[in-house]
């Protein structure tokens, strides 16, 4: 998985456009970036782990549960299939309207 593609924005550059203050927001932005910017399919916890490592942010102790909590508490991502995590419409709105600097 290339998080620094030549023809698209890098993950670090993408994240830099947002005010991010918690793991739920990072989870949302990572899934959004993977799905909408670089068109990755079948996103899973390993992809999200790699994103945390790439941007140098502390990884949640229980990443799987943190992803489920992002769904249950915020509704921004769909984790009903943990091998195909996707952004919901609510998540898209949050990224595109609420989190921008």
CSV table of N, CA and C in Angstrom, one decimal:
chain,number,residue,atom,x,y,z
A,1,UNK,N,0.8,-1.2,0.0
A,1,UNK,CA,0.0,0.0,0.0
A,1,UNK,C,0.9,1.2,0.0
A,2,UNK,N,0.7,2.1,-1.0
A,2,UNK,CA,1.5,3.3,-1.1
A,2,UNK,C,0.8,4.5,-0.6
A,3,UNK,N,1.3,5.0,0.5
A,3,UNK,CA,0.7,6.2,1.1
A,3,UNK,C,1.3,7.5,0.7
A,4,UNK,N,2.2,7.4,-0.3
A,4,UNK,CA,2.9,8.5,-0.8
A,4,UNK,C,2.9,8.4,-2.4
A,5,UNK,N,1.7,8.3,-3.0
A,5,UNK,CA,1.6,8.1,-4.4
A,5,UNK,C,2.1,9.4,-5.2
A,6,UNK,N,2.7,9.2,-6.3
A,6,UNK,CA,3.2,10.3,-7.1
A,6,UNK,C,2.1,11.1,-7.7
A,7,UNK,N,1.0,10.5,-8.0
A,7,UNK,CA,-0.1,11.2,-8.8
A,7,UNK,C,-1.2,11.7,-7.9
A,8,UNK,N,-1.1,11.4,-6.5
A,8,UNK,CA,-2.2,11.8,-5.6
A,8,UNK,C,-1.5,12.3,-4.3
A,9,UNK,N,-2.3,13.0,-3.5
A,9,UNK,CA,-1.8,13.5,-2.3
A,9,UNK,C,-1.4,12.4,-1.3
A,10,UNK,N,-0.3,12.7,-0.6
A,10,UNK,CA,0.2,11.7,0.4
A,10,UNK,C,-0.8,11.8,1.6
A,11,UNK,N,-0.7,10.7,2.4
A,11,UNK,CA,-1.5,10.6,3.6
A,11,UNK,C,-1.2,11.8,4.6
A,12,UNK,N,0.1,12.0,4.8
A,12,UNK,CA,0.6,13.0,5.7
A,12,UNK,C,0.0,14.4,5.3
A,13,UNK,N,0.1,14.7,4.0
A,13,UNK,CA,-0.4,16.0,3.5
A,13,UNK,C,-1.9,16.1,3.7
A,14,UNK,N,-2.6,15.0,3.4
A,14,UNK,CA,-4.0,15.0,3.6
A,14,UNK,C,-4.4,15.2,5.0
A,15,UNK,N,-3.8,14.5,5.9
A,15,UNK,CA,-4.1,14.7,7.4
A,15,UNK,C,-3.8,16.1,7.8
A,16,UNK,N,-2.8,16.7,7.3
A,16,UNK,CA,-2.4,18.1,7.7
A,16,UNK,C,-3.5,19.1,7.4
A,17,UNK,N,-4.5,18.8,6.6
A,17,UNK,CA,-5.5,19.8,6.3
A,17,UNK,C,-6.6,19.8,7.3
A,18,UNK,N,-6.5,19.0,8.3
A,18,UNK,CA,-7.6,18.8,9.3
A,18,UNK,C,-7.2,19.1,10.7
A,19,UNK,N,-8.2,19.5,11.5
A,19,UNK,CA,-8.0,19.6,13.0
A,19,UNK,C,-8.4,18.3,13.6
A,20,UNK,N,-7.4,17.5,14.0
A,20,UNK,CA,-7.7,16.1,14.5
A,20,UNK,C,-7.3,16.1,16.0
A,21,UNK,N,-8.2,15.6,16.8
A,21,UNK,CA,-7.9,15.6,18.2
A,21,UNK,C,-8.1,14.3,18.9
A,22,UNK,N,-8.6,13.3,18.2
A,22,UNK,CA,-8.8,12.0,18.8
A,22,UNK,C,-8.7,10.8,17.8
A,23,UNK,N,-8.7,9.6,18.4
A,23,UNK,CA,-8.6,8.4,17.5
A,23,UNK,C,-9.7,8.2,16.6
A,24,UNK,N,-10.9,8.6,17.0
A,24,UNK,CA,-12.1,8.4,16.2
A,24,UNK,C,-11.9,9.2,14.9
A,25,UNK,N,-11.4,10.5,15.1
A,25,UNK,CA,-11.2,11.3,13.9
A,25,UNK,C,-10.1,10.8,13.0
A,26,UNK,N,-9.0,10.3,13.6
A,26,UNK,CA,-8.0,9.6,12.8
A,26,UNK,C,-8.5,8.4,12.0
A,27,UNK,N,-9.3,7.6,12.7
A,27,UNK,CA,-9.8,6.4,12.0
A,27,UNK,C,-10.7,6.8,10.8
A,28,UNK,N,-11.5,7.8,11.0
A,28,UNK,CA,-12.3,8.3,9.9
A,28,UNK,C,-11.5,8.9,8.8
A,29,UNK,N,-10.5,9.7,9.1
A,29,UNK,CA,-9.7,10.3,8.0
A,29,UNK,C,-8.9,9.2,7.3
A,30,UNK,N,-8.4,8.2,8.0
A,30,UNK,CA,-7.6,7.2,7.4
A,30,UNK,C,-8.5,6.4,6.4
A,31,UNK,N,-9.7,6.0,6.9
A,31,UNK,CA,-10.6,5.2,6.0
A,31,UNK,C,-11.0,6.1,4.8
A,32,UNK,N,-11.3,7.3,5.0
A,32,UNK,CA,-11.7,8.2,4.0
A,32,UNK,C,-10.6,8.3,2.9
A,33,UNK,N,-9.4,8.6,3.4
A,33,UNK,CA,-8.2,8.7,2.5
A,33,UNK,C,-8.0,7.4,1.7
A,34,UNK,N,-8.0,6.3,2.4
A,34,UNK,CA,-7.8,5.0,1.7
A,34,UNK,C,-8.9,4.8,0.6
A,35,UNK,N,-10.2,5.0,1.0
A,35,UNK,CA,-11.3,4.7,0.1
A,35,UNK,C,-11.5,5.8,-1.0
A,36,UNK,N,-11.5,7.0,-0.6
A,36,UNK,CA,-11.8,8.1,-1.5
A,36,UNK,C,-10.7,8.7,-2.3
A,37,UNK,N,-9.5,8.8,-1.7
A,37,UNK,CA,-8.4,9.4,-2.3
A,37,UNK,C,-7.5,8.5,-3.1
A,38,UNK,N,-7.1,7.3,-2.5
A,38,UNK,CA,-6.3,6.4,-3.2
A,38,UNK,C,-7.0,5.1,-3.7
A,39,UNK,N,-8.3,5.1,-3.5
A,39,UNK,CA,-9.2,4.0,-4.0
A,39,UNK,C,-8.8,2.6,-3.6
A,40,UNK,N,-8.5,2.4,-2.3
A,40,UNK,CA,-8.2,1.1,-1.8
A,40,UNK,C,-9.5,0.4,-1.5
A,41,UNK,N,-9.6,-0.9,-1.8
A,41,UNK,CA,-10.8,-1.6,-1.5
A,41,UNK,C,-10.5,-2.6,-0.4
A,42,UNK,N,-11.5,-3.2,0.2
A,42,UNK,CA,-11.3,-4.2,1.3
A,42,UNK,C,-10.4,-3.7,2.4
A,43,UNK,N,-10.7,-2.5,2.9
A,43,UNK,CA,-9.9,-1.9,4.0
A,43,UNK,C,-10.1,-2.6,5.3
A,44,UNK,N,-9.0,-2.9,6.0
A,44,UNK,CA,-9.1,-3.6,7.2
A,44,UNK,C,-8.3,-3.0,8.3
A,45,UNK,N,-8.2,-3.5,9.5
A,45,UNK,CA,-7.5,-3.0,10.6
A,45,UNK,C,-6.0,-2.9,10.3
A,46,UNK,N,-5.4,-3.8,9.5
A,46,UNK,CA,-4.0,-3.7,9.1
A,46,UNK,C,-3.7,-2.4,8.3
A,47,UNK,N,-4.6,-2.1,7.4
A,47,UNK,CA,-4.5,-0.8,6.6
A,47,UNK,C,-4.4,0.4,7.6
A,48,UNK,N,-5.4,0.4,8.5
A,48,UNK,CA,-5.5,1.5,9.5
A,48,UNK,C,-4.2,1.6,10.4
A,49,UNK,N,-3.7,0.4,10.8
A,49,UNK,CA,-2.5,0.4,11.6
A,49,UNK,C,-1.3,1.0,10.8
A,50,UNK,N,-1.2,0.7,9.5
A,50,UNK,CA,-0.2,1.2,8.7
A,50,UNK,C,-0.3,2.7,8.6
A,51,UNK,N,-1.5,3.2,8.5
A,51,UNK,CA,-1.7,4.7,8.4
A,51,UNK,C,-1.3,5.4,9.7
A,52,UNK,N,-1.6,4.8,10.9
A,52,UNK,CA,-1.1,5.4,12.1
A,52,UNK,C,0.4,5.4,12.2
A,53,UNK,N,1.0,4.3,11.7
A,53,UNK,CA,2.5,4.3,11.7
A,53,UNK,C,3.1,5.4,10.8
A,54,UNK,N,2.4,5.5,9.6
A,54,UNK,CA,2.9,6.5,8.6
A,54,UNK,C,2.9,7.9,9.1
A,55,UNK,N,1.8,8.3,9.8
A,55,UNK,CA,1.7,9.7,10.2
A,55,UNK,C,2.4,9.9,11.6
A,56,UNK,N,2.8,8.8,12.3
A,56,UNK,CA,3.5,9.0,13.5
A,56,UNK,C,2.6,9.3,14.7
A,57,UNK,N,1.4,8.8,14.6
A,57,UNK,CA,0.4,9.0,15.7
A,57,UNK,C,0.4,7.7,16.6
A,58,UNK,N,0.2,7.9,17.9
A,58,UNK,CA,0.1,6.8,18.8
A,58,UNK,C,-1.1,5.9,18.4
A,59,UNK,N,-0.8,4.6,18.2
A,59,UNK,CA,-1.9,3.6,17.8
A,59,UNK,C,-2.7,3.2,19.1
A,60,UNK,N,-4.0,3.2,18.9
A,60,UNK,CA,-4.9,2.8,20.0
A,60,UNK,C,-4.4,1.4,20.5
A,61,UNK,N,-4.5,1.2,21.8
A,61,UNK,CA,-4.1,-0.1,22.4
A,61,UNK,C,-4.9,-1.3,21.8
A,62,UNK,N,-6.1,-1.1,21.6
A,62,UNK,CA,-7.0,-2.1,20.9
A,62,UNK,C,-7.6,-1.5,19.7
A,63,UNK,N,-6.8,-1.5,18.6
A,63,UNK,CA,-7.3,-0.9,17.4
A,63,UNK,C,-8.6,-1.4,16.9
A,64,UNK,N,-8.8,-2.7,16.9
A,64,UNK,CA,-10.0,-3.3,16.5
A,64,UNK,C,-11.2,-2.7,17.2
A,65,UNK,N,-11.1,-2.7,18.6
A,65,UNK,CA,-12.2,-2.1,19.4
A,65,UNK,C,-12.4,-0.6,19.1
A,66,UNK,N,-11.3,0.1,18.9
A,66,UNK,CA,-11.4,1.5,18.6
A,66,UNK,C,-12.1,1.8,17.3
A,67,UNK,N,-11.9,0.9,16.3
A,67,UNK,CA,-12.6,1.0,15.0
A,67,UNK,C,-14.1,0.8,15.2
A,68,UNK,N,-14.4,-0.3,16.0
A,68,UNK,CA,-15.8,-0.6,16.3
A,68,UNK,C,-16.5,0.6,17.1
A,69,UNK,N,-15.7,1.2,18.0
A,69,UNK,CA,-16.3,2.3,18.8
A,69,UNK,C,-16.5,3.5,17.9
A,70,UNK,N,-15.6,3.7,16.9
A,70,UNK,CA,-15.8,4.8,16.0
A,70,UNK,C,-17.2,4.7,15.3
A,71,UNK,N,-17.5,3.4,14.9
A,71,UNK,CA,-18.8,3.2,14.3
A,71,UNK,C,-19.9,3.4,15.3
A,72,UNK,N,-19.8,2.8,16.4
A,72,UNK,CA,-20.9,2.8,17.4
A,72,UNK,C,-21.2,4.2,18.0
A,73,UNK,N,-20.1,4.9,18.3
A,73,UNK,CA,-20.3,6.2,19.0
A,73,UNK,C,-20.4,7.4,18.0
A,74,UNK,N,-19.9,7.3,16.8
A,74,UNK,CA,-19.9,8.4,15.9
A,74,UNK,C,-20.7,8.1,14.6
A,75,UNK,N,-20.7,6.8,14.2
A,75,UNK,CA,-21.4,6.5,13.0
A,75,UNK,C,-20.7,6.9,11.7
A,76,UNK,N,-19.4,7.2,11.8
A,76,UNK,CA,-18.7,7.7,10.6
A,76,UNK,C,-18.2,6.6,9.7
A,77,UNK,N,-18.0,5.4,10.2
A,77,UNK,CA,-17.5,4.3,9.4
A,77,UNK,C,-18.4,3.1,9.6
A,78,UNK,N,-18.3,2.2,8.6
A,78,UNK,CA,-19.1,1.0,8.7
A,78,UNK,C,-18.1,-0.1,8.9
A,79,UNK,N,-18.2,-0.8,10.1
A,79,UNK,CA,-17.3,-1.9,10.4
A,79,UNK,C,-18.1,-3.2,10.5
A,80,UNK,N,-19.2,-3.3,9.8
A,80,UNK,CA,-20.0,-4.6,9.9
A,80,UNK,C,-19.2,-5.7,9.2
A,81,UNK,N,-18.3,-5.4,8.3
A,81,UNK,CA,-17.4,-6.3,7.7
A,81,UNK,C,-16.0,-5.8,8.0
A,82,UNK,N,-15.3,-6.3,8.9
A,82,UNK,CA,-14.0,-5.8,9.3
A,82,UNK,C,-12.9,-6.0,8.2
A,83,UNK,N,-13.3,-6.7,7.1
A,83,UNK,CA,-12.4,-6.8,6.0
A,83,UNK,C,-12.8,-5.9,4.8
A,84,UNK,N,-13.8,-5.0,5.1
A,84,UNK,CA,-14.2,-4.1,4.1
A,84,UNK,C,-14.8,-2.9,4.8
A,85,UNK,N,-14.0,-2.2,5.6
A,85,UNK,CA,-14.4,-1.0,6.3
A,85,UNK,C,-14.6,0.1,5.3
A,86,UNK,N,-15.7,0.9,5.5
A,86,UNK,CA,-16.0,1.9,4.6
A,86,UNK,C,-16.5,3.2,5.3
A,87,UNK,N,-16.4,4.3,4.6
A,87,UNK,CA,-16.9,5.6,5.2
A,87,UNK,C,-18.4,5.7,4.9
A,88,UNK,N,-19.2,6.1,5.9
A,88,UNK,CA,-20.6,6.4,5.8
A,88,UNK,C,-20.8,7.8,5.3
A,89,UNK,N,-22.0,8.1,4.9
A,89,UNK,CA,-22.4,9.5,4.5
A,89,UNK,C,-22.1,10.5,5.6
A,90,UNK,N,-22.4,10.1,6.8
A,90,UNK,CA,-22.1,10.9,8.0
A,90,UNK,C,-20.6,11.2,8.1
A,91,UNK,N,-19.8,10.2,7.8
A,91,UNK,CA,-18.4,10.3,7.9
A,91,UNK,C,-17.9,11.2,6.8
A,92,UNK,N,-18.4,11.1,5.6
A,92,UNK,CA,-18.1,12.0,4.5
A,92,UNK,C,-18.4,13.4,4.8
A,93,UNK,N,-19.6,13.6,5.4
A,93,UNK,CA,-19.9,15.0,5.7
A,93,UNK,C,-19.0,15.6,6.8
A,94,UNK,N,-18.6,14.8,7.8
A,94,UNK,CA,-17.7,15.2,8.8
A,94,UNK,C,-16.3,15.6,8.2
A,95,UNK,N,-15.8,14.8,7.3
A,95,UNK,CA,-14.5,15.1,6.7
A,95,UNK,C,-14.6,16.3,5.8
A,96,UNK,N,-15.6,16.4,5.0
A,96,UNK,CA,-15.7,17.4,4.0
A,96,UNK,C,-16.3,18.8,4.5
A,97,UNK,N,-16.9,18.7,5.7
A,97,UNK,CA,-17.6,20.0,6.2
A,97,UNK,C,-17.1,20.4,7.6
A,98,UNK,N,-16.8,19.4,8.5
A,98,UNK,CA,-16.5,19.7,9.9
A,98,UNK,C,-15.1,19.8,10.3
A,99,UNK,N,-14.3,18.9,9.8
A,99,UNK,CA,-12.9,18.8,10.3
A,99,UNK,C,-11.9,19.7,9.6
A,100,UNK,N,-12.2,20.3,8.5
A,100,UNK,CA,-11.2,21.1,7.8
A,100,UNK,C,-10.7,22.2,8.7
A,101,UNK,N,-9.4,22.6,8.5
A,101,UNK,CA,-8.9,23.7,9.3
A,101,UNK,C,-9.4,25.0,8.8
